[in-house]
């Protein structure tokens, strides 16, 4: 691996800059990765919700992947919004051909605003085609329920059970995110198959949570090439996201759920000048 990891995001856009391709590239940069992007959909959205999605045809997603990865091999790949089954198959073909060392699948199905980002008939393709090809999947509670055909977990015990069931579907490693649960502590459950590990961090009191899922999965992807193992990368990414949430109120972006502060460790508060 080169000194600077080349990190690829395969995802849709977010014009407001908090999630999707834009949020992923910010996260990669903040954590020392060289960010690259293959776009799967053009999304008209803000901090208040999604208005419209223009899907990128699977053939052009394939062309982007083929063109890029033939020239610039990726040290790690994060997969986000895919939209349709045909795009899922195109991504799977690229993974098989180019064999990137680390693949993180964030099974984006529904936006925080409640807008659906994955066609209902594409869930089976995601589950059967991509899930076994990923080194780590990072579903939230509704996404895990969608993959399992179940209701969302309501507590940590149910999360641990759903993690085991996701392994039985073919997932190698699972980080089940518990941010939708109530309480002063946010608990995620990580498992590589040997037994679940609970990762608890304080819940940050902010309404500006736009892009949290994208940011966490992209942070793990950027950190993994330089980390000793997956759990270390996950813990470091959780710390990064906690800092981004803690600083989110300072950004004042949008009228809805604003973005997390991807560059919280690099910008000074005064004048937003880069720290020296």
CSV table of C-alpha atoms in Angstrom, one decimal:
chain,number,residue,atom,x,y,z
A,1,UNK,CA,0.0,0.0,0.0
A,2,UNK,CA,1.2,3.5,-0.8
A,3,UNK,CA,1.8,6.1,2.0
A,4,UNK,CA,-1.4,7.9,1.3
A,5,UNK,CA,-4.4,5.4,1.0
A,6,UNK,CA,-6.4,5.8,-2.2
A,7,UNK,CA,-10.0,5.5,-1.0
A,8,UNK,CA,-13.0,5.1,-3.3
A,9,UNK,CA,-16.6,6.0,-2.5
A,10,UNK,CA,-19.4,4.4,-4.7
A,11,UNK,CA,-22.5,6.4,-3.8
A,12,UNK,CA,-25.0,9.1,-4.7
A,13,UNK,CA,-24.6,12.8,-4.4
A,14,UNK,CA,-25.7,15.3,-1.7
A,15,UNK,CA,-25.8,18.9,-2.9
A,16,UNK,CA,-25.9,20.1,0.8
A,17,UNK,CA,-22.5,18.5,1.3
A,18,UNK,CA,-23.2,16.5,4.5
A,19,UNK,CA,-23.7,13.0,3.2
A,20,UNK,CA,-23.2,10.9,0.1
A,21,UNK,CA,-20.2,11.4,-2.2
A,22,UNK,CA,-19.6,14.9,-0.8
A,23,UNK,CA,-19.6,13.8,2.8
A,24,UNK,CA,-17.5,10.8,2.0
A,25,UNK,CA,-14.8,12.8,0.3
A,26,UNK,CA,-14.6,15.3,3.2
A,27,UNK,CA,-14.2,12.4,5.6
A,28,UNK,CA,-11.5,10.7,3.5
A,29,UNK,CA,-9.6,14.0,3.3
A,30,UNK,CA,-10.0,14.8,7.0
A,31,UNK,CA,-8.5,11.4,7.9
A,32,UNK,CA,-5.6,11.5,5.5
A,33,UNK,CA,-6.9,9.5,2.5
A,34,UNK,CA,-6.9,10.4,-1.1
A,35,UNK,CA,-10.6,10.4,-2.0
A,36,UNK,CA,-12.0,9.1,-5.3
A,37,UNK,CA,-15.7,8.8,-6.3
A,38,UNK,CA,-18.0,6.9,-8.6
A,39,UNK,CA,-21.4,8.4,-8.7
A,40,UNK,CA,-24.5,6.1,-8.8
A,41,UNK,CA,-27.2,8.7,-8.5
A,42,UNK,CA,-27.9,12.5,-8.6
A,43,UNK,CA,-29.9,13.4,-5.6
A,44,UNK,CA,-31.8,16.6,-5.2
A,45,UNK,CA,-31.8,17.0,-1.4
A,46,UNK,CA,-31.1,19.4,1.4
A,47,UNK,CA,-31.0,19.2,5.2
A,48,UNK,CA,-34.8,18.9,5.2
A,49,UNK,CA,-35.2,15.9,2.9
A,50,UNK,CA,-34.9,14.4,-0.6
A,51,UNK,CA,-36.9,15.9,-3.4
A,52,UNK,CA,-35.9,13.8,-6.4
A,53,UNK,CA,-33.4,11.2,-7.5
A,54,UNK,CA,-31.9,10.7,-11.0
A,55,UNK,CA,-30.4,7.2,-11.2
A,56,UNK,CA,-27.2,6.8,-13.1
A,57,UNK,CA,-27.5,3.8,-15.6
A,58,UNK,CA,-25.7,0.7,-14.5
A,59,UNK,CA,-23.7,0.7,-17.7
A,60,UNK,CA,-22.3,4.1,-16.9
A,61,UNK,CA,-21.5,3.1,-13.3
A,62,UNK,CA,-19.6,0.1,-14.8
A,63,UNK,CA,-17.8,2.5,-17.1
A,64,UNK,CA,-16.8,4.8,-14.2
A,65,UNK,CA,-15.5,1.8,-12.2
A,66,UNK,CA,-13.6,0.2,-15.1
A,67,UNK,CA,-12.0,3.4,-16.2
A,68,UNK,CA,-10.9,4.5,-12.7
A,69,UNK,CA,-9.7,1.2,-11.2
A,70,UNK,CA,-7.8,0.2,-14.3
A,71,UNK,CA,-5.7,3.3,-13.8
A,72,UNK,CA,-5.8,3.9,-10.0
A,73,UNK,CA,-6.2,0.8,-7.8
A,74,UNK,CA,-8.2,1.5,-4.7
A,75,UNK,CA,-6.7,0.7,-1.3
A,76,UNK,CA,-10.2,0.6,0.2
A,77,UNK,CA,-13.8,1.0,-1.1
A,78,UNK,CA,-16.9,2.3,0.6
A,79,UNK,CA,-20.2,1.5,-1.0
A,80,UNK,CA,-23.2,3.7,-0.2
A,81,UNK,CA,-26.4,4.4,-2.2
A,82,UNK,CA,-26.9,2.1,-5.2
A,83,UNK,CA,-30.5,2.6,-6.0
A,84,UNK,CA,-31.3,-0.3,-8.3
A,85,UNK,CA,-30.5,-4.0,-8.7
A,86,UNK,CA,-28.7,-3.5,-12.0
A,87,UNK,CA,-26.2,-1.1,-10.3
A,88,UNK,CA,-25.6,-3.6,-7.5
A,89,UNK,CA,-24.6,-6.2,-10.1
A,90,UNK,CA,-22.3,-3.7,-11.8
A,91,UNK,CA,-20.5,-3.0,-8.6
A,92,UNK,CA,-20.2,-6.7,-7.7
A,93,UNK,CA,-18.6,-7.3,-11.1
A,94,UNK,CA,-16.0,-4.6,-10.4
A,95,UNK,CA,-15.2,-6.0,-7.0
A,96,UNK,CA,-14.7,-9.4,-8.4
A,97,UNK,CA,-12.4,-8.1,-11.2
A,98,UNK,CA,-10.3,-5.6,-9.2
A,99,UNK,CA,-10.3,-7.2,-5.7
A,100,UNK,CA,-9.8,-4.1,-3.5
A,101,UNK,CA,-8.2,-5.1,-0.2
A,102,UNK,CA,-10.9,-3.6,2.0
A,103,UNK,CA,-14.6,-3.2,1.2
A,104,UNK,CA,-17.1,-1.5,3.5
A,105,UNK,CA,-20.8,-1.7,2.6
A,106,UNK,CA,-23.2,0.9,4.1
A,107,UNK,CA,-26.5,-0.6,3.0
A,108,UNK,CA,-28.2,2.8,2.3
A,109,UNK,CA,-31.9,2.1,2.0
A,110,UNK,CA,-33.8,5.0,3.6
A,111,UNK,CA,-32.5,8.6,4.3
A,112,UNK,CA,-32.7,10.1,7.7
A,113,UNK,CA,-35.7,12.2,6.4
A,114,UNK,CA,-37.6,8.9,5.7
A,115,UNK,CA,-37.1,9.1,1.9
A,116,UNK,CA,-36.4,5.7,0.3
A,117,UNK,CA,-33.0,5.5,-1.5
A,118,UNK,CA,-33.0,1.8,-2.6
A,119,UNK,CA,-35.7,0.3,-4.7
A,120,UNK,CA,-37.7,-2.3,-2.7
A,121,UNK,CA,-37.0,-5.0,-5.4
A,122,UNK,CA,-33.3,-4.3,-5.1
A,123,UNK,CA,-33.1,-5.3,-1.4
A,124,UNK,CA,-32.7,-9.0,-2.3
A,125,UNK,CA,-29.9,-8.2,-4.7
A,126,UNK,CA,-28.1,-6.2,-2.1
A,127,UNK,CA,-28.5,-9.0,0.4
A,128,UNK,CA,-27.5,-11.9,-1.9
A,129,UNK,CA,-25.0,-10.3,-4.2
A,130,UNK,CA,-23.1,-7.5,-2.3
A,131,UNK,CA,-23.4,-8.5,1.3
A,132,UNK,CA,-21.1,-11.6,1.0
A,133,UNK,CA,-18.6,-9.6,-1.0
A,134,UNK,CA,-18.1,-6.9,1.7
A,135,UNK,CA,-15.5,-7.2,4.4
A,136,UNK,CA,-17.7,-5.1,6.7
A,137,UNK,CA,-21.4,-4.0,6.6
A,138,UNK,CA,-22.6,-1.0,8.6
A,139,UNK,CA,-26.4,-1.1,8.8
A,140,UNK,CA,-28.5,1.0,11.1
A,141,UNK,CA,-31.5,-0.6,12.9
A,142,UNK,CA,-34.1,-0.1,10.1
A,143,UNK,CA,-31.6,-1.2,7.4
A,144,UNK,CA,-30.7,-4.4,9.4
A,145,UNK,CA,-34.4,-5.1,9.8
A,146,UNK,CA,-34.9,-4.6,6.0
A,147,UNK,CA,-32.1,-7.1,5.2
A,148,UNK,CA,-33.5,-9.6,7.7
A,149,UNK,CA,-37.2,-9.1,6.9
A,150,UNK,CA,-37.8,-8.3,10.5
A,151,UNK,CA,-38.7,-5.3,12.7
A,152,UNK,CA,-36.0,-3.0,14.0
A,153,UNK,CA,-34.3,-4.0,17.2
A,154,UNK,CA,-35.5,-2.2,20.3
A,155,UNK,CA,-32.5,-2.9,22.5
A,156,UNK,CA,-29.0,-4.2,22.6
A,157,UNK,CA,-30.0,-7.8,23.2
A,158,UNK,CA,-32.0,-7.8,20.0
A,159,UNK,CA,-29.2,-6.1,18.2
A,160,UNK,CA,-26.8,-8.9,19.2
A,161,UNK,CA,-29.3,-11.4,17.9
A,162,UNK,CA,-29.7,-9.6,14.6
A,163,UNK,CA,-25.9,-9.4,14.2
A,164,UNK,CA,-25.8,-13.2,14.5
A,165,UNK,CA,-28.5,-13.5,11.9
A,166,UNK,CA,-26.7,-11.1,9.5
A,167,UNK,CA,-23.7,-13.4,9.7
A,168,UNK,CA,-25.9,-16.3,8.7
A,169,UNK,CA,-26.8,-14.4,5.6
A,170,UNK,CA,-23.2,-14.3,4.6
A,171,UNK,CA,-21.8,-11.1,6.3
A,172,UNK,CA,-18.2,-11.5,7.3
A,173,UNK,CA,-18.2,-8.6,9.7
A,174,UNK,CA,-21.0,-6.5,11.0
A,175,UNK,CA,-21.3,-3.1,12.7
A,176,UNK,CA,-24.9,-2.6,13.7
A,177,UNK,CA,-25.4,1.0,14.6
A,178,UNK,CA,-27.7,1.8,17.5
A,179,UNK,CA,-28.2,5.5,17.0
A,180,UNK,CA,-31.9,5.1,16.6
A,181,UNK,CA,-32.3,3.8,20.2
A,182,UNK,CA,-33.1,6.2,23.1
A,183,UNK,CA,-30.8,7.0,26.0
A,184,UNK,CA,-27.8,9.0,26.9
A,185,UNK,CA,-25.4,6.5,25.5
A,186,UNK,CA,-25.2,5.3,21.9
A,187,UNK,CA,-24.3,1.6,21.6
A,188,UNK,CA,-23.2,-0.1,18.4
A,189,UNK,CA,-22.6,-3.8,18.2
A,190,UNK,CA,-19.6,-5.1,16.2
A,191,UNK,CA,-18.9,-8.7,15.3
A,192,UNK,CA,-16.4,-10.6,13.2
A,193,UNK,CA,-18.2,-13.8,13.9
A,194,UNK,CA,-16.4,-14.8,17.1
A,195,UNK,CA,-18.7,-12.9,19.4
A,196,UNK,CA,-20.3,-9.4,19.5
A,197,UNK,CA,-18.5,-6.4,21.0
A,198,UNK,CA,-20.5,-3.5,22.3
A,199,UNK,CA,-19.0,0.0,21.5
A,200,UNK,CA,-20.6,2.7,23.6
A,201,UNK,CA,-20.1,6.4,23.3
A,202,UNK,CA,-22.0,9.4,24.8
A,203,UNK,CA,-24.9,10.6,22.8
A,204,UNK,CA,-24.2,14.1,21.6
A,205,UNK,CA,-27.1,16.5,22.2
A,206,UNK,CA,-27.5,18.0,18.7
A,207,UNK,CA,-30.1,17.9,16.0
A,208,UNK,CA,-27.4,18.3,13.4
A,209,UNK,CA,-27.0,14.6,12.5
A,210,UNK,CA,-27.2,14.7,8.7
A,211,UNK,CA,-24.7,12.3,7.2
A,212,UNK,CA,-23.8,10.4,10.4
A,213,UNK,CA,-24.1,7.0,8.7
A,214,UNK,CA,-22.2,8.0,5.6
A,215,UNK,CA,-19.5,9.6,7.7
A,216,UNK,CA,-19.0,6.6,10.0
A,217,UNK,CA,-18.7,4.1,7.2
A,218,UNK,CA,-16.4,6.3,5.2
A,219,UNK,CA,-14.2,7.0,8.2
A,220,UNK,CA,-13.8,3.3,8.8
A,221,UNK,CA,-12.9,2.9,5.1
A,222,UNK,CA,-10.3,5.6,5.2
A,223,UNK,CA,-8.7,4.4,8.5
A,224,UNK,CA,-8.6,0.6,7.8
A,225,UNK,CA,-5.6,0.6,5.4
A,226,UNK,CA,-3.5,2.1,8.2
A,227,UNK,CA,-5.1,0.2,11.1
A,228,UNK,CA,-3.9,-3.0,12.6
A,229,UNK,CA,-7.4,-4.6,12.4
A,230,UNK,CA,-11.0,-3.9,11.8
A,231,UNK,CA,-12.1,-3.3,15.4
A,232,UNK,CA,-9.3,-0.7,15.8
A,233,UNK,CA,-10.5,1.2,12.7
A,234,UNK,CA,-14.1,1.0,13.9
A,235,UNK,CA,-13.2,2.5,17.3
A,236,UNK,CA,-11.1,5.3,15.8
A,237,UNK,CA,-13.9,6.1,13.3
A,238,UNK,CA,-16.4,6.2,16.2
A,239,UNK,CA,-14.2,8.7,18.0
A,240,UNK,CA,-13.9,10.8,14.8
A,241,UNK,CA,-17.7,10.8,14.4
A,242,UNK,CA,-18.3,11.8,18.0
A,243,UNK,CA,-16.0,14.8,17.5
A,244,UNK,CA,-17.8,15.7,14.3
A,245,UNK,CA,-21.2,15.6,16.1
A,246,UNK,CA,-19.9,17.6,19.0
A,247,UNK,CA,-18.8,20.4,16.7
A,248,UNK,CA,-21.8,20.2,14.3
A,249,UNK,CA,-23.7,23.1,15.9
A,250,UNK,CA,-20.9,25.5,14.9
A,251,UNK,CA,-21.6,25.1,11.1
A,252,UNK,CA,-25.1,26.6,10.8
A,253,UNK,CA,-25.9,24.9,7.5
A,254,UNK,CA,-29.5,24.5,6.4
A,255,UNK,CA,-32.9,24.8,8.0
A,256,UNK,CA,-33.3,21.1,8.9
A,257,UNK,CA,-31.0,18.5,10.3
A,258,UNK,CA,-27.6,20.1,9.5
A,259,UNK,CA,-24.4,18.2,8.7
A,260,UNK,CA,-21.8,16.9,11.1
A,261,UNK,CA,-18.5,18.8,11.1
A,262,UNK,CA,-16.2,16.7,9.0
A,263,UNK,CA,-13.2,19.0,9.6
A,264,UNK,CA,-13.7,19.6,13.3
A,265,UNK,CA,-10.1,18.6,14.1
A,266,UNK,CA,-8.6,20.8,11.3
A,267,UNK,CA,-10.4,24.1,11.5
A,268,UNK,CA,-10.0,26.7,14.1
A,269,UNK,CA,-13.2,28.2,15.6
A,270,UNK,CA,-12.1,31.7,14.9
A,271,UNK,CA,-12.5,32.5,11.2
A,272,UNK,CA,-12.4,28.8,10.3
A,273,UNK,CA,-8.8,29.1,9.3
A,274,UNK,CA,-6.9,25.8,9.0
A,275,UNK,CA,-5.0,24.9,12.1
A,276,UNK,CA,-1.2,25.1,11.9
